[in-house]
Short mmCIF file of C-alpha atoms and ligand atoms in Angstrom, two decimals:
data_model
loop_
_atom_site.label_atom_id
_atom_site.label_comp_id
_atom_site.label_asym_id
_atom_site.label_seq_id
_atom_site.Cartn_x
_atom_site.Cartn_y
_atom_site.Cartn_z
CA MET A 34 115.78 109.85 122.81
CA LYS A 35 116.16 108.95 119.14
CA PHE A 36 114.53 105.88 117.62
CA SER A 37 116.68 103.94 115.14
CA PRO A 38 114.56 103.02 112.11
CA ARG A 39 114.10 99.31 111.44
CA THR A 40 112.56 97.17 108.74
CA VAL A 41 110.30 94.32 109.84
CA VAL A 42 108.95 91.37 107.88
CA LEU A 43 105.29 90.57 108.62
CA LYS A 44 103.62 87.15 108.71
CA ASP A 45 102.51 87.58 105.09
CA GLY A 46 106.02 88.49 103.92
CA ARG A 47 105.43 92.23 103.47
CA GLU A 48 108.32 94.43 104.58
CA VAL A 49 107.47 97.56 106.51
CA LEU A 50 109.69 100.39 107.69
CA LEU A 51 109.24 101.53 111.30
CA ARG A 52 110.54 105.04 111.89
CA HIS A 53 109.92 108.12 114.03
CA VAL A 54 107.45 110.60 112.63
CA GLU A 55 108.72 113.90 111.24
CA VAL A 56 106.94 117.24 111.33
CA SER A 57 106.80 117.15 107.52
CA ASP A 58 104.65 113.97 107.79
CA ALA A 59 101.68 116.06 109.03
CA PRO A 60 99.57 115.77 105.80
CA ARG A 61 100.25 112.04 105.58
CA VAL A 62 99.42 111.49 109.25
CA ILE A 63 96.08 113.29 108.82
CA GLU A 64 95.30 111.22 105.71
CA PHE A 65 96.31 108.00 107.48
CA VAL A 66 94.18 108.71 110.57
CA HIS A 67 91.16 109.68 108.46
CA GLY A 68 91.61 106.36 106.65
CA PHE A 69 90.71 104.22 109.64
CA VAL A 70 89.55 105.89 112.85
CA TYR A 71 85.87 106.31 112.06
CA ASP A 72 85.49 102.69 110.84
CA GLU A 73 87.01 101.21 113.98
CA GLU A 74 84.54 100.19 116.69
CA TYR A 75 87.25 100.27 119.35
CA VAL A 76 88.59 103.78 118.69
CA PRO A 77 86.63 106.31 120.76
CA LEU A 78 86.21 108.95 118.07
CA THR A 79 83.07 109.84 116.13
CA GLU A 80 82.90 111.24 112.60
CA GLY A 81 84.47 114.69 112.35
CA GLU A 82 86.17 114.70 115.76
CA PHE A 83 89.67 114.33 114.37
CA ASN A 84 89.94 117.62 112.57
CA PRO A 85 93.25 119.38 113.20
CA THR A 86 94.47 122.14 110.91
CA MET A 87 97.83 121.46 109.27
CA ALA A 88 99.48 123.92 111.68
CA GLU A 89 97.92 122.16 114.68
CA GLU A 90 99.05 118.74 113.45
CA GLU A 91 102.56 120.05 112.85
CA GLN A 92 102.65 121.38 116.41
CA ILE A 93 101.45 118.01 117.78
CA LEU A 94 104.13 116.12 115.83
CA SER A 95 106.76 118.65 116.79
CA ASN A 96 105.97 117.97 120.47
CA TYR A 97 106.63 114.25 119.90
CA VAL A 98 109.93 115.08 118.21
CA GLU A 99 111.04 117.38 121.02
CA ARG A 100 109.78 115.65 124.18
CA SER A 101 112.41 113.28 125.51
CA ASN A 102 109.87 110.91 127.13
CA SER A 103 107.51 110.71 124.13
CA LEU A 104 107.50 108.82 120.86
CA PHE A 105 105.42 108.70 117.67
CA LEU A 106 106.30 105.79 115.43
CA VAL A 107 104.86 105.23 111.98
CA ALA A 108 104.92 102.11 109.83
CA GLU A 109 105.52 102.90 106.19
CA PHE A 110 104.87 100.67 103.19
CA GLU A 111 105.61 101.80 99.65
CA GLY A 112 105.64 105.43 100.80
CA LYS A 113 102.27 105.23 102.59
CA LEU A 114 101.70 105.33 106.35
CA VAL A 115 99.85 102.17 107.40
CA ALA A 116 100.10 102.08 111.21
CA ASN A 117 101.18 104.22 114.13
CA ILE A 118 101.84 104.19 117.84
CA ASN A 119 101.99 107.33 119.95
CA VAL A 120 103.59 107.17 123.39
CA ASP A 121 102.66 110.26 125.40
CA GLY A 122 105.13 110.84 128.19
CA ASN A 123 103.60 112.81 131.02
CA GLN A 124 105.02 116.36 131.20
CA ARG A 125 104.44 116.86 134.95
CA LYS A 126 107.59 116.39 137.03
CA ILE A 127 106.21 113.74 139.38
CA LEU A 128 104.72 111.77 136.48
CA ARG A 129 107.48 112.08 133.88
CA HIS A 130 108.37 108.41 134.35
CA THR A 131 104.94 107.38 133.01
CA ALA A 132 103.53 107.34 129.50
CA VAL A 133 100.19 106.36 128.03
CA PHE A 134 100.00 105.10 124.48
CA GLY A 135 97.55 104.55 121.67
CA MET A 136 97.97 102.70 118.39
CA GLY A 137 96.11 101.80 115.25
CA MET A 138 96.27 100.66 111.69
CA HIS A 139 94.18 100.24 108.57
CA LYS A 140 91.97 97.12 108.52
CA GLU A 141 93.92 95.43 105.73
CA TRP A 142 97.04 95.50 107.91
CA GLN A 143 95.53 93.93 110.99
CA ALA A 144 96.30 90.42 112.28
CA CYS A 145 99.53 90.00 110.33
CA GLY A 146 101.96 90.88 113.11
CA LEU A 147 102.29 94.61 112.52
CA GLY A 148 100.81 95.49 115.93
CA THR A 149 103.32 93.19 117.61
CA ALA A 150 106.19 94.69 115.61
CA ILE A 151 105.40 98.34 116.24
CA LEU A 152 104.50 97.86 119.92
CA THR A 153 107.64 95.80 120.53
CA ALA A 154 109.71 98.54 118.92
CA ALA A 155 108.08 101.14 121.18
CA ILE A 156 108.63 99.01 124.30
CA ASP A 157 112.30 98.49 123.37
CA TRP A 158 112.67 102.25 122.97
CA ALA A 159 110.89 102.90 126.29
CA ARG A 160 113.11 100.39 128.13
CA ALA A 161 116.21 102.18 126.83
CA ASN A 162 114.78 105.59 127.73
CA SER A 163 116.37 106.86 130.95
CA GLU A 164 113.19 108.61 132.15
CA LEU A 165 110.40 106.12 131.51
CA GLU A 166 109.46 103.42 134.02
CA ILE A 167 105.77 102.69 133.36
CA LEU A 168 103.72 102.36 130.17
CA PHE A 169 99.95 102.18 130.47
CA LEU A 170 96.88 102.06 128.28
CA GLN A 171 93.10 101.88 128.16
CA VAL A 172 91.31 99.43 125.90
CA TYR A 173 87.71 98.43 125.19
CA ALA A 174 86.95 95.21 127.11
CA GLU A 175 85.65 93.64 123.85
CA ASN A 176 88.80 94.44 121.86
CA GLN A 177 90.09 90.87 121.62
CA ALA A 178 92.91 91.71 119.21
CA GLY A 179 94.11 94.55 121.41
CA LEU A 180 93.93 92.49 124.62
CA ALA A 181 95.76 89.58 122.98
CA LEU A 182 98.50 91.94 121.78
CA TYR A 183 98.93 93.70 125.13
CA ARG A 184 98.96 90.47 127.16
CA LYS A 185 101.43 88.93 124.71
CA THR A 186 103.81 91.87 125.12
CA GLY A 187 103.73 91.70 128.94
CA PHE A 188 101.03 94.19 129.95
CA ILE A 189 99.09 93.40 133.12
CA GLU A 190 95.48 94.32 133.78
CA HIS A 191 95.03 96.52 136.84
CA GLY A 192 91.50 97.77 136.53
CA ARG A 193 88.18 97.83 134.80
CA ILE A 194 85.68 100.67 134.62
CA PRO A 195 82.17 99.51 133.75
CA ASN A 196 80.30 101.53 131.10
CA PHE A 197 83.29 103.79 130.44
CA PHE A 198 82.61 104.16 126.71
CA LYS A 199 79.14 105.28 125.61
CA GLN A 200 78.47 105.21 121.93
CA ASN A 201 75.49 104.68 119.67
CA GLY A 202 73.26 103.95 122.67
CA ARG A 203 75.55 101.21 124.02
CA TYR A 204 77.98 101.09 126.89
CA HIS A 205 81.35 99.31 126.85
CA ASP A 206 83.63 98.50 129.76
CA GLU A 207 87.21 99.79 129.80
CA ILE A 208 90.23 97.73 130.84
CA SER A 209 93.35 99.48 132.16
CA MET A 210 96.73 97.80 131.73
CA HIS A 211 100.32 98.67 132.51
CA LEU A 212 103.85 97.45 131.88
CA SER A 213 106.66 98.05 134.34
CA LEU A 214 109.83 98.80 132.36
CA LYS A 215 112.43 98.54 135.11
C1 COA B 400 94.50 96.10 118.09
C2 COA B 400 95.62 96.13 117.04
C3 COA B 400 96.61 97.24 117.43
C4 COA B 400 96.36 94.77 117.07
O1 COA B 400 97.39 94.78 116.11
P1 COA B 400 97.52 93.61 115.03
O2 COA B 400 98.59 93.93 114.09
O3 COA B 400 96.18 93.36 114.45
O4 COA B 400 97.95 92.40 115.98
P2 COA B 400 98.99 91.23 115.64
O5 COA B 400 98.75 90.72 114.27
O6 COA B 400 100.35 91.67 115.96
O7 COA B 400 98.49 90.14 116.67
C5 COA B 400 98.81 90.19 118.05
C6 COA B 400 98.27 88.96 118.72
O8 COA B 400 96.85 89.09 118.82
C7 COA B 400 96.21 87.97 118.22
N1 COA B 400 95.04 88.47 117.52
C8 COA B 400 95.02 89.23 116.40
N2 COA B 400 93.75 89.50 116.06
C9 COA B 400 92.97 88.88 116.98
C10 COA B 400 91.57 88.79 117.18
N3 COA B 400 90.72 89.42 116.35
N4 COA B 400 91.11 88.09 118.25
C11 COA B 400 91.96 87.48 119.11
N5 COA B 400 93.32 87.52 118.96
C12 COA B 400 93.80 88.23 117.91
C13 COA B 400 97.21 87.38 117.28
O9 COA B 400 96.99 85.98 117.13
C14 COA B 400 98.55 87.70 117.88
O10 COA B 400 99.01 86.71 118.76
P3 COA B 400 100.07 85.59 118.19
O11 COA B 400 101.20 86.35 117.58
O12 COA B 400 100.42 84.85 119.41
O13 COA B 400 99.32 84.81 117.16
C15 COA B 400 95.10 96.36 115.61
O14 COA B 400 94.24 95.32 115.24
C16 COA B 400 94.35 97.69 115.46
O15 COA B 400 94.97 98.70 115.21
N6 COA B 400 93.02 97.67 115.58
C17 COA B 400 92.22 98.86 115.38
C18 COA B 400 92.49 99.98 116.36
C19 COA B 400 92.59 99.51 117.78
O16 COA B 400 91.82 98.69 118.26
N7 COA B 400 93.59 100.06 118.47
C20 COA B 400 93.87 99.74 119.85
C21 COA B 400 93.15 100.68 120.74
S1 COA B 400 93.54 100.33 122.46
#
């Protein structure tokens, strides 16, 4: 299902375009992801782990374009990608009504309403999607910004796995949350 692009005004007055990714965005998506994932304590990736070739990234983006129960939104400011959300609809028949998502943005864009804007846009899209009924996610238990955002947008906690993340000699609990769309 298509996503209609929209412009949103953030708390600091900046205007950002939210639109669906295109396959031709592959180099910009790689640059954007490299620009924040390794600095973020609550993204479970270590240096060098995000390393797709251009062809692999194009294939990944093409899947988002083609799969009717999936979505990859980007936020664009002055021609640069500054945030994204990827909603991965399950491809198995008995799970096609479910999708897990992940999202992120560069540090300088955090806490000014962009997370709320891009997640709300994705939820609106998911509600209008005839297949999807459940969105779910996993988040670090210490990720206060993430938890505040997910609670604010209606997600409900349904589980916690102690010591799920193990990094730099420390363990972190995981919280699972879901949103019923129907
Ligand atoms: C987590 C993340 C997506 C949140 O997006 P954001 O744009 O920073 O969040 P928003 O500005 O829309 O704020 C959402 C709510 O959380 C609150 N919030 C923001 N930062 C917070 C913080 N550090 N602690 C507690 N609450 C916080 C805001 O007050 C806001 O509520 P309000 O509108 O009622 O005031 C973003 O910070 C991010 O990408 N972080 C790095 C990657 C990451 O953690 N991804 C999520 C993995 S599950």
